[in-house]
Amino acid sequence: MSYETWHDIQTLTIGYLNEVLLPRNFDLIVANPTQLKLIGSIREGGEDTYIHDVLAPLLDITFAFNTALGHFRAKISLDKAHQQYKTDYGVYANGLSKKCVVLVAEFKPREGRQRQESDFIKIGKEMRTMLNRLIMIYVHNPVVCGNLVGGNRISTFKMELKASQIYAMVQLSDLPLIRNSDDLNLIPLLVAKLQQVKEYSLQTAQKVQALSKLIRQGHTSVSSVPTSWINNNFYSVQKVKNEDTLQ
């Protein structure tokens, strides 16, 4: 089914709002500004425009209505030892002196993709760095999340430490981006998948805050897993020039 006119698009998106009015759930908060953004920019602009005009504001809205979470949109390094890994978007446990990041997002248009290391590998390294930091401050059984946008698709992931140096990175969803008016029926599914990673992020953030409260009260804590399980090694692929071909 095609939605070619303003009236068609408004009818569809307002219908989504009506569906969530009665249960009074979180989707209503997200759906209202989402429909306005999508209607205004769905016909024009490339992947980069979509990310900055639609998806990034949608992430802001998703994580803005809980005081336990804060978010940032900037190229910020997650670890001083690995300055080359800078995330495009992050969600952290709010109210602490240091940012404990629980979710990252990478936005990569086709023309901006890395040649030597895939964005999937990059976000996996970022999630492992986040997880290691949480374990080192004794957060119990933390789970971190990631959103990867590229190639006209958005994928969501979670990661947790299952055994010694065994980091389980699980893909939770893989959806096409909303590219035109025919894709508007994807809005509820996209919102639901973002809500899923928000719940994981919120659970971890609440564990961080509970730990911080115990420490302020003079209590001590121990790690839920042996710190020897952590793997801090990073490996990167580099292009090596073949001298024989230059002769």
Coordinates of C-alpha atoms in Angstrom, one line a residue:
M1 CA 0.0 0.0 0.0
S2 CA 1.3 3.5 -0.9
Y3 CA 1.0 6.7 1.0
E4 CA 1.4 9.5 -1.5
T5 CA -0.5 12.4 0.1
W6 CA -0.1 14.3 3.3
H7 CA -3.6 13.1 4.3
D8 CA -2.6 9.4 3.8
I9 CA 0.5 9.8 5.9
Q10 CA -1.3 11.7 8.7
T11 CA -4.1 9.1 8.7
L12 CA -1.6 6.2 9.2
T13 CA 0.6 7.9 11.9
I14 CA -2.3 9.4 13.9
G15 CA -3.7 5.9 13.8
Y16 CA -0.6 4.7 15.7
L17 CA -1.2 7.3 18.3
N18 CA -4.8 6.3 18.8
E19 CA -3.7 2.7 19.4
V20 CA -1.4 3.6 22.3
L21 CA -3.7 6.2 23.9
L22 CA -5.7 3.7 26.0
P23 CA -2.9 1.6 27.5
R24 CA -0.9 4.9 28.1
N25 CA 2.4 3.2 27.4
F26 CA 5.7 4.6 26.4
D27 CA 5.1 4.3 22.7
L28 CA 2.8 7.3 22.7
I29 CA 5.7 9.6 23.9
V30 CA 7.9 8.4 21.1
A31 CA 5.2 8.1 18.3
N32 CA 4.0 11.7 18.5
P33 CA 7.3 13.5 17.6
T34 CA 8.3 10.6 15.4
Q35 CA 5.4 11.1 13.1
L36 CA 6.1 14.8 12.7
K37 CA 9.8 14.2 11.9
L38 CA 9.0 11.5 9.5
I39 CA 6.4 13.4 7.6
G40 CA 8.7 16.3 7.2
S41 CA 11.8 14.5 6.0
I42 CA 10.7 11.1 4.7
R43 CA 10.7 12.1 1.0
E44 CA 14.1 13.9 0.8
G45 CA 17.6 13.4 2.0
G46 CA 20.1 10.5 2.1
E47 CA 21.1 8.2 4.9
D48 CA 23.1 10.8 6.7
T49 CA 20.1 13.2 6.7
Y50 CA 17.8 10.4 8.0
I51 CA 20.2 9.6 10.8
H52 CA 20.5 13.2 12.1
D53 CA 17.0 14.4 11.4
V54 CA 15.0 11.3 12.4
L55 CA 16.9 8.6 14.1
A56 CA 19.1 10.6 16.5
P57 CA 16.1 12.7 17.8
L58 CA 14.2 9.4 18.2
L59 CA 17.0 8.0 20.3
D60 CA 17.0 11.3 22.3
I61 CA 13.2 10.9 23.0
T62 CA 13.6 7.2 23.8
F63 CA 16.2 7.8 26.6
A64 CA 15.0 11.2 27.8
F65 CA 12.1 10.2 30.0
N66 CA 13.9 8.4 32.7
T67 CA 16.0 10.1 35.3
A68 CA 18.3 7.1 35.7
L69 CA 19.7 7.7 32.1
G70 CA 21.5 10.5 30.4
H71 CA 22.7 10.6 26.8
F72 CA 25.2 12.4 24.6
R73 CA 25.7 13.0 20.9
A74 CA 29.4 13.5 20.3
K75 CA 32.6 11.8 19.3
I76 CA 33.7 10.8 22.8
S77 CA 36.3 8.1 23.6
L78 CA 35.1 5.4 25.9
D79 CA 38.6 4.5 27.2
K80 CA 41.8 6.5 27.5
A81 CA 43.8 3.6 26.4
H82 CA 41.9 3.4 23.1
Q83 CA 41.4 6.9 21.9
Q84 CA 40.7 5.8 18.4
Y85 CA 37.3 4.3 19.3
K86 CA 34.9 7.2 19.6
T87 CA 31.2 6.6 19.6
D88 CA 28.6 8.7 17.8
Y89 CA 25.9 8.4 20.5
G90 CA 25.9 7.1 24.1
V91 CA 23.6 6.5 27.0
Y92 CA 25.0 6.5 30.5
A93 CA 23.9 6.0 34.1
N94 CA 22.8 9.4 35.4
G95 CA 23.7 11.0 38.7
L96 CA 27.3 9.7 39.1
S97 CA 30.6 11.6 39.1
K98 CA 31.8 9.5 36.2
K99 CA 29.9 8.5 33.1
C100 CA 29.2 4.7 33.1
V101 CA 28.1 4.2 29.5
V102 CA 25.5 1.4 29.1
L103 CA 24.6 1.9 25.4
V104 CA 26.4 3.2 22.3
A105 CA 25.3 3.8 18.7
E106 CA 27.3 4.1 15.5
F107 CA 25.9 5.9 12.5
K108 CA 27.7 5.1 9.3
P109 CA 26.5 6.2 5.9
R110 CA 27.8 4.0 3.1
E111 CA 30.4 6.5 2.0
G112 CA 31.7 6.9 5.5
R113 CA 32.4 3.2 6.2
Q114 CA 35.8 2.2 7.4
R115 CA 37.9 0.2 5.0
Q116 CA 40.1 -1.9 7.3
E117 CA 37.8 -2.5 10.3
S118 CA 34.1 -3.1 9.9
D119 CA 31.6 -1.1 12.0
F120 CA 30.3 -4.3 13.5
I121 CA 33.8 -5.0 14.9
K122 CA 34.2 -1.4 16.1
I123 CA 30.9 -1.4 18.0
G124 CA 31.7 -4.8 19.4
K125 CA 35.0 -3.4 20.8
E126 CA 33.2 -0.4 22.2
M127 CA 30.7 -2.6 24.0
R128 CA 33.4 -4.8 25.4
T129 CA 35.2 -1.7 26.8
M130 CA 32.0 -0.6 28.4
L131 CA 31.3 -4.0 29.9
N132 CA 34.9 -4.3 31.3
R133 CA 34.6 -0.9 33.0
L134 CA 31.3 -1.9 34.7
I135 CA 32.7 -5.2 35.9
M136 CA 35.8 -3.5 37.3
I137 CA 33.7 -1.3 39.5
Y138 CA 31.8 -4.4 40.7
V139 CA 28.5 -3.9 38.9
H140 CA 26.7 -7.3 39.2
N141 CA 26.0 -9.1 35.9
P142 CA 26.0 -6.0 33.7
V143 CA 24.5 -6.0 30.2
V144 CA 25.5 -3.3 27.7
C145 CA 23.8 -2.5 24.3
G146 CA 24.6 -1.1 20.9
N147 CA 22.8 0.3 17.9
L148 CA 24.5 0.0 14.5
V149 CA 23.1 2.0 11.5
G150 CA 24.5 1.4 8.0
G151 CA 23.6 0.2 4.6
N152 CA 20.0 1.4 5.0
R153 CA 19.5 -0.9 8.0
I154 CA 19.5 -0.6 11.8
S155 CA 20.7 -3.4 14.1
T156 CA 20.5 -3.7 17.9
F157 CA 22.8 -5.8 20.1
K158 CA 23.4 -6.7 23.7
M159 CA 26.6 -8.0 25.3
E160 CA 27.4 -9.8 28.6
L161 CA 30.4 -11.7 30.0
K162 CA 29.4 -15.4 30.1
A163 CA 32.7 -17.1 31.1
S164 CA 36.4 -16.4 31.1
Q165 CA 37.1 -14.1 28.2
I166 CA 33.8 -15.2 26.6
Y167 CA 31.8 -12.1 25.6
A168 CA 28.4 -13.0 24.3
M169 CA 27.3 -10.4 21.7
V170 CA 23.8 -11.1 20.7
Q171 CA 21.9 -9.5 17.8
L172 CA 18.5 -8.5 19.0
S173 CA 17.1 -7.1 15.8
D174 CA 17.9 -6.1 12.2
L175 CA 15.4 -3.7 10.5
P176 CA 15.4 -1.7 7.3
L177 CA 15.4 2.1 7.8
I178 CA 12.2 4.0 7.1
R179 CA 13.1 5.3 3.6
N180 CA 9.7 6.3 2.2
S181 CA 6.0 6.6 3.0
D182 CA 5.4 2.9 2.2
D183 CA 7.7 2.0 5.2
L184 CA 5.7 4.0 7.8
N185 CA 4.2 0.7 9.1
L186 CA 7.7 0.0 10.5
I187 CA 7.4 2.7 13.1
P188 CA 5.8 0.6 15.9
L189 CA 8.4 -2.2 15.3
L190 CA 11.3 0.3 15.4
V191 CA 10.0 1.9 18.6
A192 CA 9.6 -1.5 20.2
K193 CA 13.2 -2.5 19.4
L194 CA 14.6 0.7 20.8
Q195 CA 12.4 0.2 23.9
Q196 CA 14.0 -3.3 24.2
V197 CA 17.6 -2.0 24.4
K198 CA 16.4 0.8 26.7
E199 CA 15.1 -1.8 29.2
Y200 CA 18.5 -3.6 29.2
S201 CA 20.3 -0.2 29.6
L202 CA 18.0 0.9 32.4
Q203 CA 18.5 -2.3 34.3
T204 CA 22.3 -1.9 34.2
A205 CA 22.1 1.8 35.0
Q206 CA 20.0 1.0 38.1
K207 CA 22.6 -1.5 39.2
V208 CA 25.3 1.2 38.9
Q209 CA 23.2 3.6 41.0
A210 CA 22.5 1.0 43.6
L211 CA 26.2 0.2 43.8
S212 CA 27.0 3.9 44.1
K213 CA 24.5 4.2 47.0
L214 CA 26.1 1.3 48.9
I215 CA 29.6 2.8 48.5
R216 CA 28.4 6.2 49.8
Q217 CA 26.9 4.4 52.8
G218 CA 30.3 2.8 53.6
H219 CA 29.5 -0.7 52.3
T220 CA 31.9 -2.8 50.2
S221 CA 31.1 -4.8 47.1
V222 CA 32.7 -7.7 45.2
S223 CA 32.6 -8.5 41.5
S224 CA 30.0 -11.0 40.4
V225 CA 32.6 -12.6 38.2
P226 CA 36.4 -13.1 38.6
T227 CA 38.2 -10.1 37.2
S228 CA 40.6 -12.6 35.5
W229 CA 37.7 -13.3 33.1
I230 CA 38.2 -9.8 31.6
N231 CA 40.0 -9.5 28.3
N232 CA 41.5 -6.0 27.6
N233 CA 43.5 -7.0 24.5
F234 CA 42.6 -5.2 21.3
Y235 CA 43.6 -6.4 17.8
S236 CA 43.4 -4.3 14.7
V237 CA 43.8 -5.0 11.0
Q238 CA 46.3 -2.9 9.2
K239 CA 47.2 -2.6 5.6
V240 CA 50.8 -3.7 4.9
K241 CA 52.5 -2.6 1.7
N242 CA 54.0 -5.3 -0.4
E243 CA 57.5 -4.1 -1.3
D244 CA 57.8 -6.6 -4.1
T245 CA 55.0 -4.9 -6.0
L246 CA 56.7 -1.6 -5.7
Q247 CA 59.9 -2.7 -7.5

